[in-house]
Amino acid sequence: NAGVTQTPKFRVLKTGQSMTLLCAQDMNHEYMYWYRQDPGMGLRLIHYSVGEGTTAKGEVPDGYNVSRLKKQNFLLGLESAAPSQTSVYFCASSLRTSGSPSTGELFFGEGSRLTVL
Amino acid sequence: AQSVSQHNHHVILSEAASLELGCNYSYGGTVNLFWYVQYPGQHLQLLLKYFSGDPLVKGIKGFEAEFIKSKFSFNLRKPSVQWSDTAEYFCAVNADTDKLIFGTGTRLQVFP
């Protein structure tokens, strides 16, 4: 029972390089999210998806792109990494709950620590 | 826009002391409220949640939280903390959207 799996766990990039973080969930959840966690700033939502083929911007989307081609996978891309993107990135997923509000409990991955030099 | 405020950034307690962490949110409609915990080096885990019904919610490890609608608050409490409760605690709110918004977190240190 893997839950939410993120790869890679650690990565060091040089400024200007590109990379993709992969998130995979095996719980058949409709919703998936990418957050970044920085000291003193909590978790900030980058992008999210409410279903296969759909994505939406969160609080801090600039410099990131995402894709949800398959229901179980949610990719986060950095086209040209900057030192300000040094952070710990968490993927999460949730079921859609009936009625409103629509978001239930989030299940988180282990995190991916990214350093941009 | 929704927002969540956690005013206690760093709390230091001795074992057996009582704990109360504040959480206030800004939204006037129906809300789902959550407390998550992040132990050192680990990912976030759900501590407790409120969707509807009894405003006093019991969670894991002896934690509880009370939803006070008139105060827009969802404070976390534990009568007697343990060293193993050392962690970072995040309050989160979902209000009629597909997004969960987190507070900035409260770092709790418990000394034996």
Short mmCIF file of C-alpha atoms in Angstrom, two decimals:
data_model
loop_
_atom_site.label_atom_id
_atom_site.label_comp_id
_atom_site.label_asym_id
_atom_site.label_seq_id
_atom_site.Cartn_x
_atom_site.Cartn_y
_atom_site.Cartn_z
CA ASN A 1 0.00 0.00 0.00
CA ALA A 2 2.27 2.77 -1.30
CA GLY A 3 -0.11 5.75 -1.01
CA VAL A 4 1.59 8.82 -2.49
CA THR A 5 5.08 8.38 -3.90
CA GLN A 6 7.37 11.20 -5.00
CA THR A 7 10.52 10.93 -7.09
CA PRO A 8 13.23 11.99 -6.80
CA LYS A 9 13.65 12.48 -3.03
CA PHE A 10 16.65 14.80 -3.43
CA ARG A 11 18.00 16.84 -6.32
CA VAL A 12 20.60 19.54 -6.79
CA LEU A 13 20.30 21.79 -9.82
CA LYS A 14 22.24 24.66 -11.26
CA THR A 15 20.45 27.89 -12.09
CA GLY A 16 18.76 27.61 -15.46
CA GLN A 17 18.51 23.83 -15.53
CA SER A 18 15.18 22.10 -15.92
CA MET A 19 13.72 19.15 -14.09
CA THR A 20 10.50 17.29 -13.40
CA LEU A 21 9.17 15.95 -10.12
CA LEU A 22 6.88 12.96 -10.38
CA CYS A 23 4.03 12.20 -8.02
CA ALA A 24 2.15 8.93 -8.18
CA GLN A 25 -0.82 7.82 -6.09
CA ASP A 26 -2.46 4.44 -5.98
CA MET A 27 -5.63 5.38 -4.09
CA ASN A 28 -7.71 6.37 -7.14
CA HIS A 29 -8.00 9.92 -5.83
CA GLU A 30 -9.46 12.58 -8.10
CA TYR A 31 -7.60 15.54 -6.63
CA MET A 32 -3.83 16.06 -6.59
CA TYR A 33 -1.76 18.97 -5.34
CA TRP A 34 1.78 20.30 -5.32
CA TYR A 35 2.89 22.36 -2.33
CA ARG A 36 6.23 23.88 -1.42
CA GLN A 37 7.35 24.17 2.17
CA ASP A 38 9.72 26.91 3.27
CA PRO A 39 10.80 27.86 6.81
CA GLY A 40 8.37 30.27 8.44
CA MET A 41 6.01 30.20 5.48
CA GLY A 42 4.18 26.93 5.96
CA LEU A 43 2.89 25.10 2.92
CA ARG A 44 2.00 27.11 -0.13
CA LEU A 45 -0.03 25.66 -2.97
CA ILE A 46 1.73 25.76 -6.34
CA HIS A 47 -0.70 24.00 -8.68
CA TYR A 48 -3.44 21.47 -8.32
CA SER A 49 -5.66 19.20 -10.37
CA VAL A 50 -9.25 18.14 -9.87
CA GLY A 51 -9.09 15.36 -12.42
CA GLU A 52 -7.24 13.78 -15.30
CA GLY A 53 -6.40 16.33 -17.96
CA THR A 54 -7.18 19.37 -15.76
CA THR A 55 -4.85 21.68 -13.84
CA ALA A 56 -5.23 24.97 -12.01
CA LYS A 57 -2.98 27.57 -10.41
CA GLY A 58 -2.50 27.82 -6.69
CA GLU A 59 -0.97 30.57 -4.57
CA VAL A 60 2.56 30.52 -6.03
CA PRO A 61 2.43 29.13 -9.59
CA ASP A 62 5.09 31.29 -11.28
CA GLY A 63 8.10 29.37 -12.58
CA TYR A 64 6.32 26.00 -12.46
CA ASN A 65 4.26 23.95 -14.86
CA VAL A 66 2.22 20.83 -14.23
CA SER A 67 0.55 18.05 -16.16
CA ARG A 68 -1.98 15.37 -15.25
CA LEU A 69 -2.12 13.05 -18.25
CA LYS A 70 -3.07 10.05 -16.14
CA LYS A 71 -5.29 10.06 -13.07
CA GLN A 72 -2.63 8.51 -10.87
CA ASN A 73 0.24 10.83 -11.86
CA PHE A 74 0.84 14.54 -11.34
CA LEU A 75 4.07 16.04 -12.69
CA LEU A 76 5.65 19.30 -11.55
CA GLY A 77 8.13 20.89 -13.92
CA LEU A 78 10.70 23.62 -13.52
CA GLU A 79 11.70 24.92 -16.95
CA SER A 80 14.53 27.19 -15.77
CA ALA A 81 15.37 26.69 -12.12
CA ALA A 82 16.16 29.66 -9.89
CA PRO A 83 17.70 29.75 -6.38
CA SER A 84 14.32 31.00 -5.08
CA GLN A 85 12.91 27.59 -5.96
CA THR A 86 15.12 25.88 -3.40
CA SER A 87 12.54 24.22 -1.19
CA VAL A 88 10.93 21.00 -0.07
CA TYR A 89 8.13 19.99 -2.39
CA PHE A 90 5.19 17.92 -1.23
CA CYS A 91 2.64 16.19 -3.39
CA ALA A 92 -0.75 15.31 -1.95
CA SER A 93 -3.96 13.69 -3.11
CA SER A 94 -7.52 13.53 -1.90
CA LEU A 95 -10.91 12.12 -2.72
CA ARG A 96 -13.64 14.46 -3.82
CA THR A 97 -16.23 14.61 -1.06
CA SER A 98 -19.90 14.94 -1.89
CA GLY A 99 -21.57 18.30 -1.41
CA SER A 100 -19.67 21.38 -0.43
CA PRO A 101 -16.93 22.06 0.61
CA SER A 102 -15.35 19.71 -1.84
CA THR A 103 -11.96 18.81 -0.45
CA GLY A 104 -11.50 16.02 2.03
CA GLU A 105 -8.43 14.80 3.84
CA LEU A 106 -5.13 15.17 2.02
CA PHE A 107 -2.64 12.32 1.88
CA PHE A 108 0.94 13.50 1.51
CA GLY A 109 4.04 12.08 -0.07
CA GLU A 110 7.40 11.98 1.69
CA GLY A 111 8.63 15.17 0.05
CA SER A 112 11.32 16.08 -2.47
CA ARG A 113 14.16 18.32 -1.37
CA LEU A 114 15.36 20.53 -4.22
CA THR A 115 18.42 22.77 -4.06
CA VAL A 116 19.15 25.26 -6.82
CA LEU A 117 22.69 26.65 -6.84
CA ALA B 1 -9.65 34.93 -0.43
CA GLN B 2 -9.30 32.34 2.26
CA SER B 3 -6.51 32.76 4.77
CA VAL B 4 -5.36 30.96 7.87
CA SER B 5 -3.48 32.52 10.78
CA GLN B 6 -1.43 30.68 13.34
CA HIS B 7 -0.17 33.25 15.80
CA ASN B 8 2.07 30.94 17.83
CA HIS B 9 5.18 30.42 15.72
CA HIS B 10 7.28 28.59 18.29
CA VAL B 11 6.07 27.04 21.54
CA ILE B 12 8.34 25.48 24.15
CA LEU B 13 6.84 23.33 26.91
CA SER B 14 7.89 20.85 29.54
CA GLU B 15 6.41 17.37 29.55
CA ALA B 16 2.97 17.18 31.22
CA ALA B 17 2.22 20.83 30.47
CA SER B 18 -1.04 21.67 28.74
CA LEU B 19 -1.04 22.84 25.13
CA GLU B 20 -3.24 25.17 23.16
CA LEU B 21 -2.31 26.29 19.65
CA GLY B 22 -4.34 29.02 18.03
CA CYS B 23 -5.81 28.92 14.53
CA ASN B 24 -8.04 31.56 12.98
CA TYR B 25 -9.40 31.62 9.46
CA SER B 26 -11.09 34.19 7.30
CA TYR B 27 -14.18 32.94 5.51
CA GLY B 28 -17.81 33.46 6.38
CA GLY B 29 -19.36 30.37 4.84
CA THR B 30 -19.20 26.64 5.39
CA VAL B 31 -15.71 25.34 6.13
CA ASN B 32 -13.79 22.12 6.56
CA LEU B 33 -11.03 22.47 9.15
CA PHE B 34 -7.96 20.35 9.69
CA TRP B 35 -4.90 20.04 11.89
CA TYR B 36 -1.89 18.28 10.43
CA VAL B 37 1.31 17.31 12.22
CA GLN B 38 4.79 16.98 10.77
CA TYR B 39 7.28 15.09 12.90
CA PRO B 40 10.97 15.86 12.27
CA GLY B 41 12.04 14.60 8.85
CA GLN B 42 8.62 13.24 7.97
CA HIS B 43 5.68 14.23 5.80
CA LEU B 44 2.44 15.74 7.05
CA GLN B 45 -0.10 13.49 8.71
CA LEU B 46 -3.69 14.23 9.64
CA LEU B 47 -4.21 14.86 13.35
CA LEU B 48 -7.92 15.64 13.28
CA LYS B 49 -10.61 17.24 11.13
CA TYR B 50 -13.93 18.99 11.42
CA PHE B 51 -16.58 18.77 8.70
CA SER B 52 -19.84 19.19 10.60
CA GLY B 53 -21.65 18.20 13.80
CA ASP B 54 -20.09 18.33 17.25
CA PRO B 55 -17.70 21.31 17.29
CA LEU B 56 -15.39 19.52 19.71
CA VAL B 57 -13.34 17.10 17.66
CA LYS B 58 -11.17 14.33 19.06
CA GLY B 59 -8.07 13.29 17.15
CA ILE B 60 -5.20 10.89 17.49
CA LYS B 61 -2.70 10.83 20.36
CA GLY B 62 -5.00 12.67 22.79
CA PHE B 63 -5.36 15.84 20.73
CA GLU B 64 -8.64 17.69 20.37
CA ALA B 65 -9.81 20.88 18.70
CA GLU B 66 -12.82 23.09 19.13
CA PHE B 67 -14.54 24.87 16.27
CA ILE B 68 -15.96 28.20 17.41
CA LYS B 69 -17.80 29.63 14.45
CA SER B 70 -18.40 33.05 16.02
CA LYS B 71 -14.67 33.49 16.55
CA PHE B 72 -13.58 31.88 13.25
CA SER B 73 -11.28 29.72 15.33
CA PHE B 74 -10.21 26.08 15.47
CA ASN B 75 -7.72 25.85 18.32
CA LEU B 76 -5.79 22.66 19.02
CA ARG B 77 -5.47 21.39 22.58
CA LYS B 78 -3.85 18.61 24.55
CA PRO B 79 -4.07 18.40 28.34
CA SER B 80 -0.63 16.88 28.89
CA VAL B 81 2.09 16.91 26.23
CA GLN B 82 4.84 14.34 25.82
CA TRP B 83 8.35 14.63 24.44
CA SER B 84 7.15 12.66 21.39
CA ASP B 85 4.75 15.51 20.54
CA THR B 86 7.71 17.61 19.42
CA ALA B 87 6.75 18.48 15.85
CA GLU B 88 5.41 21.21 13.63
CA TYR B 89 1.64 21.67 13.61
CA PHE B 90 -0.33 23.11 10.72
CA CYS B 91 -3.90 24.32 10.66
CA ALA B 92 -5.67 24.15 7.29
CA VAL B 93 -8.98 25.33 5.88
CA ASN B 94 -11.07 24.41 2.92
CA ALA B 95 -14.03 26.62 2.17
CA ASP B 96 -16.23 25.92 -0.85
CA THR B 97 -13.22 25.38 -3.11
CA ASP B 98 -11.04 22.57 -4.35
CA LYS B 99 -8.02 23.90 -2.43
CA LEU B 100 -6.74 23.39 1.07
CA ILE B 101 -5.02 26.48 2.48
CA PHE B 102 -2.46 26.03 5.25
CA GLY B 103 -1.31 28.31 8.01
CA THR B 104 2.37 29.05 8.49
CA GLY B 105 2.74 26.39 11.17
CA THR B 106 3.64 26.26 14.85
CA ARG B 107 6.82 24.57 15.95
CA LEU B 108 6.35 22.77 19.26
CA GLN B 109 9.30 21.69 21.36
CA VAL B 110 8.66 19.56 24.42
CA PHE B 111 11.44 19.05 26.92
CA PRO B 112 11.56 16.11 29.34
#
